[in-house]
């Protein structure tokens, strides 16, 4: 497996998180889930190519059977987040059915390929194993559709590339050989229990606890996915909920805009501020004027924390397969941002006689993508072993 390329992508409603492994060398990426139509008329040329980072200026055209309109050119990720017509995820979006999934995923994969071959303008890049995730609500019905659309060859053309001569274009042909789809939350359990290099069990204690039951609550942008683990295996009957941090992020953005006359370019800009900690919760609507926005942020995070615990409590009470679970684990980027508020809410639940003692693991926002990389490697290993068995029989 050391001579193969793996790509793991957590298709989040706020961020795409990716891990790439090329011949054993790991690369990590994070891209806002944002697209915007590119319009040559309104393109602001930098004074000099050195004034702009390619990652912040990703302008792509995707030629693929997975994309309906192949003529349009889009900003994606950080480039899109700065545009006035930026499109963010709609509530309860269906990832397998939307062009944005493929624009962002192929664009991200092609960007990674481009960094591996910085001197070339036409690149062919093969992904031996791609692992992607879906929320539990979409996993059962749409994983085959997602796999079918991702398989094969796709062309990504980067436009207006800094440092490249006119017409400032780079072309990347992506070949995706095999795909495996994981359920959000279940992938986090893989990352918590398996070593990403040896693929062996690394947390025997957690595996032992799974005999009695574990519930993982993956809190994301537009969904919270609960996965029950029993005897080291996911219990499929725990369904996700259309609830996440984006609605609270949007409320904060609207209130700051109305009360403080400051407009965030995107959810990603505010989320980066939240991740930096309360000392950074200020905006500057005018030069020299600094406004504290924690009074808009804290009530929203508290409200989200209470609803998150309500969902957790409902799931643990109603799911027969994992009744008596001994461990509750919070994962996901939104859970990390609101960890303090969730812990405070849990104290009040305890005082009311309904204790929920949550575990907040290290790197909780990255566990799904780490689990997806493990899933990709395990799937490839299984294929190699199957091929070996066939050749041995032959």
Tab-separated table of C-alpha atoms in Angstrom:
chain	number	residue	atom	x	y	z
A	1	UNK	CA	0.000	0.000	0.000
A	2	UNK	CA	2.996	2.317	0.369
A	3	UNK	CA	3.094	2.991	-3.369
A	4	UNK	CA	-0.531	4.023	-3.640
A	5	UNK	CA	-2.522	7.233	-3.330
A	6	UNK	CA	-5.317	7.534	-0.795
A	7	UNK	CA	-7.686	10.438	-0.322
A	8	UNK	CA	-10.123	10.824	2.576
A	9	UNK	CA	-12.694	13.644	2.482
A	10	UNK	CA	-15.152	14.569	5.219
A	11	UNK	CA	-17.912	16.341	3.236
A	12	UNK	CA	-19.014	18.747	5.936
A	13	UNK	CA	-21.781	21.313	5.647
A	14	UNK	CA	-19.385	23.970	6.947
A	15	UNK	CA	-15.955	22.671	5.937
A	16	UNK	CA	-14.462	19.994	3.709
A	17	UNK	CA	-11.675	18.317	5.651
A	18	UNK	CA	-9.286	16.135	3.687
A	19	UNK	CA	-6.308	13.870	4.273
A	20	UNK	CA	-4.218	12.703	1.334
A	21	UNK	CA	-1.589	9.987	1.492
A	22	UNK	CA	0.786	9.769	-1.480
A	23	UNK	CA	3.189	6.881	-1.147
A	24	UNK	CA	2.860	7.161	2.617
A	25	UNK	CA	3.347	10.969	2.806
A	26	UNK	CA	0.400	12.713	4.481
A	27	UNK	CA	-1.090	16.095	3.494
A	28	UNK	CA	-3.971	17.836	5.264
A	29	UNK	CA	-6.487	20.353	3.883
A	30	UNK	CA	-9.513	22.309	5.041
A	31	UNK	CA	-11.810	24.153	2.636
A	32	UNK	CA	-14.981	26.157	3.412
A	33	UNK	CA	-18.094	24.569	1.899
A	34	UNK	CA	-18.721	27.564	-0.352
A	35	UNK	CA	-19.043	28.134	-4.096
A	36	UNK	CA	-19.676	31.254	-6.166
A	37	UNK	CA	-20.093	31.792	-9.892
A	38	UNK	CA	-17.024	33.330	-11.520
A	39	UNK	CA	-17.584	36.450	-13.622
A	40	UNK	CA	-14.656	37.752	-15.653
A	41	UNK	CA	-16.126	41.278	-15.557
A	42	UNK	CA	-15.866	41.504	-11.783
A	43	UNK	CA	-12.565	39.676	-11.370
A	44	UNK	CA	-10.170	41.816	-9.360
A	45	UNK	CA	-6.691	41.366	-10.728
A	46	UNK	CA	-3.932	41.382	-8.157
A	47	UNK	CA	-1.206	44.001	-8.646
A	48	UNK	CA	1.251	41.158	-8.777
A	49	UNK	CA	0.980	37.366	-8.722
A	50	UNK	CA	2.859	37.404	-5.432
A	51	UNK	CA	-0.050	39.352	-3.911
A	52	UNK	CA	-2.382	36.367	-4.004
A	53	UNK	CA	-2.346	32.794	-2.730
A	54	UNK	CA	-3.689	30.120	-5.088
A	55	UNK	CA	-5.628	28.462	-2.229
A	56	UNK	CA	-7.493	31.747	-1.743
A	57	UNK	CA	-8.170	32.105	-5.454
A	58	UNK	CA	-9.383	28.670	-6.547
A	59	UNK	CA	-11.339	29.244	-9.774
A	60	UNK	CA	-12.355	25.961	-11.338
A	61	UNK	CA	-14.180	24.523	-14.310
A	62	UNK	CA	-15.141	20.864	-13.876
A	63	UNK	CA	-15.720	18.516	-16.800
A	64	UNK	CA	-17.368	15.426	-15.367
A	65	UNK	CA	-20.442	13.279	-15.824
A	66	UNK	CA	-21.176	14.021	-12.147
A	67	UNK	CA	-21.750	17.728	-12.853
A	68	UNK	CA	-24.853	18.857	-14.736
A	69	UNK	CA	-23.682	22.218	-16.133
A	70	UNK	CA	-20.121	21.762	-17.326
A	71	UNK	CA	-19.824	25.237	-18.888
A	72	UNK	CA	-19.900	27.263	-15.679
A	73	UNK	CA	-16.760	28.419	-13.879
A	74	UNK	CA	-16.793	28.708	-10.079
A	75	UNK	CA	-14.852	30.086	-7.203
A	76	UNK	CA	-14.587	27.355	-4.575
A	77	UNK	CA	-13.602	27.384	-0.907
A	78	UNK	CA	-11.781	30.435	0.408
A	79	UNK	CA	-12.040	32.183	-2.945
A	80	UNK	CA	-15.835	31.745	-2.939
A	81	UNK	CA	-16.230	32.835	0.688
A	82	UNK	CA	-15.024	36.326	-0.268
A	83	UNK	CA	-17.527	36.793	-3.109
A	84	UNK	CA	-20.781	38.707	-2.682
A	85	UNK	CA	-22.860	35.959	-4.335
A	86	UNK	CA	-21.325	33.152	-2.274
A	87	UNK	CA	-23.535	30.062	-2.017
A	88	UNK	CA	-23.408	28.163	1.265
A	89	UNK	CA	-25.219	24.929	2.076
A	90	UNK	CA	-28.989	24.993	2.281
A	91	UNK	CA	-30.637	23.383	5.307
A	92	UNK	CA	-30.723	19.572	5.116
A	93	UNK	CA	-28.988	19.528	1.737
A	94	UNK	CA	-28.652	16.199	-0.084
A	95	UNK	CA	-24.945	15.793	-0.710
A	96	UNK	CA	-25.077	13.033	-3.332
A	97	UNK	CA	-27.483	15.026	-5.526
A	98	UNK	CA	-25.848	18.451	-5.557
A	99	UNK	CA	-23.254	19.755	-8.008
A	100	UNK	CA	-21.523	21.613	-5.173
A	101	UNK	CA	-20.335	18.289	-3.705
A	102	UNK	CA	-18.494	17.352	-6.887
A	103	UNK	CA	-17.181	20.852	-7.640
A	104	UNK	CA	-15.630	21.065	-4.195
A	105	UNK	CA	-14.429	17.482	-3.930
A	106	UNK	CA	-12.840	17.326	-7.400
A	107	UNK	CA	-11.470	20.849	-6.974
A	108	UNK	CA	-9.886	19.904	-3.649
A	109	UNK	CA	-8.398	16.670	-5.054
A	110	UNK	CA	-7.042	18.518	-8.099
A	111	UNK	CA	-5.541	21.232	-5.875
A	112	UNK	CA	-3.721	18.518	-3.934
A	113	UNK	CA	-2.476	16.983	-7.224
A	114	UNK	CA	-1.288	20.384	-8.401
A	115	UNK	CA	0.818	20.805	-5.258
A	116	UNK	CA	2.468	17.433	-5.950
A	117	UNK	CA	3.523	18.537	-9.465
A	118	UNK	CA	4.120	22.296	-9.196
A	119	UNK	CA	6.136	22.574	-12.422
A	120	UNK	CA	3.522	21.003	-14.719
A	121	UNK	CA	0.512	22.606	-16.427
A	122	UNK	CA	-1.182	19.327	-17.456
A	123	UNK	CA	-1.361	16.791	-14.667
A	124	UNK	CA	-2.698	13.258	-14.520
A	125	UNK	CA	-3.344	12.084	-10.986
A	126	UNK	CA	-4.661	8.703	-9.847
A	127	UNK	CA	-6.465	8.092	-6.575
A	128	UNK	CA	-6.339	4.383	-5.786
A	129	UNK	CA	-8.774	4.653	-2.875
A	130	UNK	CA	-11.144	7.520	-2.143
A	131	UNK	CA	-13.077	7.448	1.137
A	132	UNK	CA	-15.936	9.917	1.667
A	133	UNK	CA	-18.631	10.303	4.286
A	134	UNK	CA	-22.384	10.877	4.380
A	135	UNK	CA	-24.701	11.665	7.311
A	136	UNK	CA	-26.467	8.580	8.651
A	137	UNK	CA	-29.784	9.815	7.236
A	138	UNK	CA	-28.346	9.868	3.699
A	139	UNK	CA	-25.920	6.964	4.035
A	140	UNK	CA	-28.349	4.095	3.505
A	141	UNK	CA	-30.182	5.455	0.476
A	142	UNK	CA	-27.549	7.488	-1.332
A	143	UNK	CA	-24.146	5.910	-0.850
A	144	UNK	CA	-24.381	3.909	-4.105
A	145	UNK	CA	-25.409	7.023	-6.040
A	146	UNK	CA	-22.485	8.958	-4.561
A	147	UNK	CA	-20.009	6.203	-5.435
A	148	UNK	CA	-21.289	5.922	-9.006
A	149	UNK	CA	-20.917	9.651	-9.599
A	150	UNK	CA	-17.426	9.822	-8.104
A	151	UNK	CA	-16.009	6.852	-10.024
A	152	UNK	CA	-14.044	7.298	-13.229
A	153	UNK	CA	-12.143	10.178	-14.793
A	154	UNK	CA	-12.838	13.864	-14.226
A	155	UNK	CA	-11.113	16.976	-15.533
A	156	UNK	CA	-10.553	20.086	-13.444
A	157	UNK	CA	-9.301	23.265	-15.116
A	158	UNK	CA	-7.909	25.940	-12.798
A	159	UNK	CA	-8.286	29.472	-14.178
A	160	UNK	CA	-6.319	32.640	-13.302
A	161	UNK	CA	-3.560	30.720	-11.583
A	162	UNK	CA	-0.995	32.996	-9.927
A	163	UNK	CA	2.507	32.415	-11.270
A	164	UNK	CA	1.342	30.783	-14.532
A	165	UNK	CA	1.688	32.547	-17.899
A	166	UNK	CA	-1.403	33.594	-19.897
A	167	UNK	CA	-3.975	32.148	-20.330
A	168	UNK	CA	-3.075	31.268	-16.700
A	169	UNK	CA	-4.684	27.836	-16.777
A	170	UNK	CA	-3.775	24.462	-15.322
A	171	UNK	CA	-5.506	21.192	-16.191
A	172	UNK	CA	-5.736	18.189	-13.878
A	173	UNK	CA	-7.152	14.839	-14.988
A	174	UNK	CA	-8.288	12.852	-11.968
A	175	UNK	CA	-8.731	9.114	-12.162
A	176	UNK	CA	-10.586	7.614	-9.202
A	177	UNK	CA	-10.182	3.850	-9.164
A	178	UNK	CA	-12.173	2.814	-6.105
A	179	UNK	CA	-14.460	4.469	-3.585
A	180	UNK	CA	-15.735	3.579	-0.164
A	181	UNK	CA	-18.408	5.549	1.685
A	182	UNK	CA	-18.496	5.777	5.485
A	183	UNK	CA	-21.187	7.043	7.845
A	184	UNK	CA	-20.319	10.173	9.811
A	185	UNK	CA	-19.826	9.280	13.455
A	186	UNK	CA	-18.969	5.646	12.724
A	187	UNK	CA	-15.765	6.879	11.068
A	188	UNK	CA	-14.936	8.823	14.226
A	189	UNK	CA	-15.131	5.563	16.206
A	190	UNK	CA	-12.639	3.988	13.797
A	191	UNK	CA	-10.221	6.850	14.400
A	192	UNK	CA	-10.639	6.524	18.166
A	193	UNK	CA	-9.904	2.810	18.207
A	194	UNK	CA	-7.538	2.036	15.264
A	195	UNK	CA	-3.975	3.090	14.519
A	196	UNK	CA	-3.874	4.886	11.163
A	197	UNK	CA	-0.582	3.251	10.115
A	198	UNK	CA	-0.796	-0.330	11.375
A	199	UNK	CA	-4.644	-0.440	11.286
A	200	UNK	CA	-4.475	-2.457	14.512
A	201	UNK	CA	-6.678	-1.726	17.553
A	202	UNK	CA	-5.023	0.993	19.655
A	203	UNK	CA	-7.693	1.579	22.339
A	204	UNK	CA	-8.618	-1.755	23.921
A	205	UNK	CA	-10.512	-0.052	26.748
A	206	UNK	CA	-12.938	1.692	24.389
A	207	UNK	CA	-13.467	-1.511	22.407
A	208	UNK	CA	-14.219	-3.315	25.694
A	209	UNK	CA	-16.730	-0.596	26.648
A	210	UNK	CA	-18.485	-1.116	23.325
A	211	UNK	CA	-19.667	-4.524	24.603
A	212	UNK	CA	-22.120	-2.619	26.819
A	213	UNK	CA	-22.657	0.186	24.310
A	214	UNK	CA	-21.271	3.530	23.187
A	215	UNK	CA	-23.149	6.474	21.659
A	216	UNK	CA	-21.309	8.990	19.490
A	217	UNK	CA	-22.990	12.324	18.744
A	218	UNK	CA	-21.366	13.959	15.718
A	219	UNK	CA	-22.414	17.619	15.721
A	220	UNK	CA	-21.799	19.321	12.380
A	221	UNK	CA	-23.037	22.231	10.290
A	222	UNK	CA	-26.519	21.029	9.335
A	223	UNK	CA	-26.862	17.633	10.975
A	224	UNK	CA	-26.190	15.823	14.204
A	225	UNK	CA	-25.522	12.150	13.630
A	226	UNK	CA	-25.792	9.598	16.386
A	227	UNK	CA	-24.085	6.288	15.987
A	228	UNK	CA	-24.513	3.489	18.455
A	229	UNK	CA	-21.590	1.129	18.808
A	230	UNK	CA	-22.215	-2.342	20.164
A	231	UNK	CA	-19.585	-5.085	20.296
A	232	UNK	CA	-17.188	-2.921	18.279
A	233	UNK	CA	-19.680	-2.502	15.431
A	234	UNK	CA	-21.978	0.397	14.436
A	235	UNK	CA	-25.683	-0.086	15.154
A	236	UNK	CA	-27.456	1.066	12.008
A	237	UNK	CA	-30.812	1.965	13.543
A	238	UNK	CA	-29.697	5.287	15.094
A	239	UNK	CA	-30.832	8.012	12.692
A	240	UNK	CA	-29.397	11.494	12.280
A	241	UNK	CA	-31.238	14.740	12.901
A	242	UNK	CA	-31.447	17.879	10.704
A	243	UNK	CA	-29.823	20.115	13.301
A	244	UNK	CA	-26.413	21.773	13.469
A	245	UNK	CA	-24.407	24.912	14.137
A	246	UNK	CA	-25.138	26.698	10.825
A	247	UNK	CA	-28.536	28.032	11.900
A	248	UNK	CA	-26.918	29.535	15.020
A	249	UNK	CA	-23.983	30.906	13.002
A	250	UNK	CA	-26.473	32.576	10.640
A	251	UNK	CA	-28.318	34.128	13.601
A	252	UNK	CA	-25.068	35.593	14.947
A	253	UNK	CA	-24.141	36.982	11.517
A	254	UNK	CA	-27.571	38.612	11.113
A	255	UNK	CA	-27.511	40.206	14.574
A	256	UNK	CA	-23.964	41.512	14.257
A	257	UNK	CA	-24.848	42.961	10.852
A	258	UNK	CA	-28.009	44.657	12.172
A	259	UNK	CA	-26.699	45.897	15.548
A	260	UNK	CA	-23.030	46.540	14.839
A	261	UNK	CA	-23.096	47.354	11.107
A	262	UNK	CA	-20.485	44.697	10.383
A	263	UNK	CA	-20.910	42.094	7.650
A	264	UNK	CA	-19.103	38.749	7.767
A	265	UNK	CA	-18.162	37.514	4.285
A	266	UNK	CA	-19.153	33.944	5.144
A	267	UNK	CA	-19.860	31.461	7.913
A	268	UNK	CA	-16.235	30.342	7.599
A	269	UNK	CA	-14.963	33.793	8.598
A	270	UNK	CA	-17.048	33.769	11.794
A	271	UNK	CA	-16.198	30.133	12.575
A	272	UNK	CA	-12.479	30.917	12.374
A	273	UNK	CA	-13.054	33.710	14.884
A	274	UNK	CA	-14.977	31.352	17.187
A	275	UNK	CA	-12.200	28.764	16.958
A	276	UNK	CA	-9.597	31.374	17.914
A	277	UNK	CA	-11.287	31.835	21.316
A	278	UNK	CA	-13.217	34.548	23.170
A	279	UNK	CA	-10.270	36.959	23.154
A	280	UNK	CA	-10.867	37.304	19.380
A	281	UNK	CA	-14.628	37.858	19.524
A	282	UNK	CA	-14.473	41.457	18.289
A	283	UNK	CA	-15.274	43.149	14.972
A	284	UNK	CA	-14.200	46.500	13.513
A	285	UNK	CA	-17.122	48.000	11.542
A	286	UNK	CA	-15.103	51.207	11.086
A	287	UNK	CA	-11.402	51.884	11.332
A	288	UNK	CA	-10.410	52.296	14.959
A	289	UNK	CA	-13.811	51.149	16.291
A	290	UNK	CA	-13.699	47.774	18.084
A	291	UNK	CA	-16.940	46.042	19.077
A	292	UNK	CA	-17.291	43.081	21.438
A	293	UNK	CA	-19.633	40.507	19.816
A	294	UNK	CA	-19.527	37.866	22.571
A	295	UNK	CA	-23.040	39.011	23.671
A	296	UNK	CA	-24.362	37.720	20.335
A	297	UNK	CA	-22.261	34.545	20.272
A	298	UNK	CA	-22.644	33.094	23.775
A	299	UNK	CA	-26.493	32.902	23.861
A	300	UNK	CA	-26.498	31.134	20.484
A	301	UNK	CA	-23.883	28.591	21.569
A	302	UNK	CA	-25.818	28.003	24.812
A	303	UNK	CA	-29.027	27.447	22.896
A	304	UNK	CA	-27.300	24.983	20.550
A	305	UNK	CA	-25.714	23.130	23.497
A	306	UNK	CA	-29.101	22.611	25.173
A	307	UNK	CA	-30.682	21.262	21.972
A	308	UNK	CA	-27.667	19.007	21.367
A	309	UNK	CA	-28.121	17.439	24.813
A	310	UNK	CA	-31.871	17.095	24.194
A	311	UNK	CA	-31.138	15.118	21.011
A	312	UNK	CA	-28.571	13.012	22.876
A	313	UNK	CA	-31.031	12.257	25.658
A	314	UNK	CA	-33.799	11.335	23.223
A	315	UNK	CA	-31.525	8.950	21.322
A	316	UNK	CA	-30.205	7.185	24.418
A	317	UNK	CA	-33.758	6.779	25.732
A	318	UNK	CA	-35.318	5.523	22.527
A	319	UNK	CA	-32.708	3.234	21.047
A	320	UNK	CA	-33.185	-0.318	22.225
A	321	UNK	CA	-29.953	-1.662	20.659
A	322	UNK	CA	-27.739	0.454	22.898
A	323	UNK	CA	-29.842	0.912	26.000
A	324	UNK	CA	-27.494	0.935	28.960
A	325	UNK	CA	-24.637	2.510	26.991
A	326	UNK	CA	-21.691	3.274	29.262
A	327	UNK	CA	-19.961	5.959	27.194
A	328	UNK	CA	-21.244	9.077	25.399
A	329	UNK	CA	-18.785	10.770	23.051
A	330	UNK	CA	-19.076	14.257	21.496
A	331	UNK	CA	-17.337	14.735	18.160
A	332	UNK	CA	-17.422	17.238	15.286
A	333	UNK	CA	-16.237	20.790	14.727
A	334	UNK	CA	-19.397	22.344	16.175
A	335	UNK	CA	-19.048	20.325	19.406
A	336	UNK	CA	-15.511	21.641	19.768
A	337	UNK	CA	-16.608	25.270	19.284
A	338	UNK	CA	-19.349	24.928	21.920
A	339	UNK	CA	-17.573	22.546	24.298
A	340	UNK	CA	-17.725	24.949	27.238
A	341	UNK	CA	-21.447	25.630	26.746
A	342	UNK	CA	-22.208	21.898	26.331
A	343	UNK	CA	-20.360	21.081	29.545
A	344	UNK	CA	-22.228	23.848	31.420
A	345	UNK	CA	-25.562	22.566	30.116
A	346	UNK	CA	-24.613	18.998	31.140
A	347	UNK	CA	-24.083	20.189	34.745
A	348	UNK	CA	-27.660	21.530	34.837
A	349	UNK	CA	-28.978	18.257	33.391
A	350	UNK	CA	-27.122	16.419	36.147
A	351	UNK	CA	-28.737	18.678	38.784
A	352	UNK	CA	-32.159	17.814	37.321
A	353	UNK	CA	-31.445	14.095	37.666
A	354	UNK	CA	-30.754	13.268	34.017
A	355	UNK	CA	-26.942	13.130	33.882
A	356	UNK	CA	-25.162	13.107	30.523
A	357	UNK	CA	-21.437	12.803	31.048
A	358	UNK	CA	-19.885	13.430	27.648
A	359	UNK	CA	-16.360	12.562	26.613
A	360	UNK	CA	-14.624	15.183	24.424
A	361	UNK	CA	-11.773	13.375	22.647
A	362	UNK	CA	-8.647	15.055	21.311
A	363	UNK	CA	-8.964	16.364	17.730
A	364	UNK	CA	-12.724	15.771	17.867
A	365	UNK	CA	-13.196	17.937	14.753
A	366	UNK	CA	-10.835	15.728	12.714
A	367	UNK	CA	-11.899	12.260	13.822
A	368	UNK	CA	-14.235	11.613	10.887
A	369	UNK	CA	-11.598	12.363	8.256
A	370	UNK	CA	-8.990	10.376	10.190
A	371	UNK	CA	-11.423	7.447	10.316
A	372	UNK	CA	-12.060	7.782	6.583
A	373	UNK	CA	-8.324	7.449	5.872
A	374	UNK	CA	-8.262	4.286	7.994
A	375	UNK	CA	-11.340	3.029	6.109
A	376	UNK	CA	-9.611	3.647	2.753
A	377	UNK	CA	-6.526	1.719	3.832
A	378	UNK	CA	-8.557	-1.153	5.287
A	379	UNK	CA	-10.583	-1.425	2.071
A	380	UNK	CA	-7.431	-1.475	-0.053
A	381	UNK	CA	-5.862	-4.111	2.215
A	382	UNK	CA	-8.995	-6.253	1.881
A	383	UNK	CA	-8.802	-6.014	-1.922
A	384	UNK	CA	-5.126	-6.982	-1.926
A	385	UNK	CA	-5.832	-10.001	0.297
A	386	UNK	CA	-8.766	-11.073	-1.904
A	387	UNK	CA	-6.653	-10.799	-5.072
A	388	UNK	CA	-3.874	-12.760	-3.389
A	389	UNK	CA	-6.330	-15.514	-2.391
A	390	UNK	CA	-7.648	-15.750	-5.975
A	391	UNK	CA	-4.148	-15.932	-7.469
A	392	UNK	CA	-3.142	-18.566	-4.895
A	393	UNK	CA	-6.174	-20.698	-5.776
A	394	UNK	CA	-5.463	-20.257	-9.479
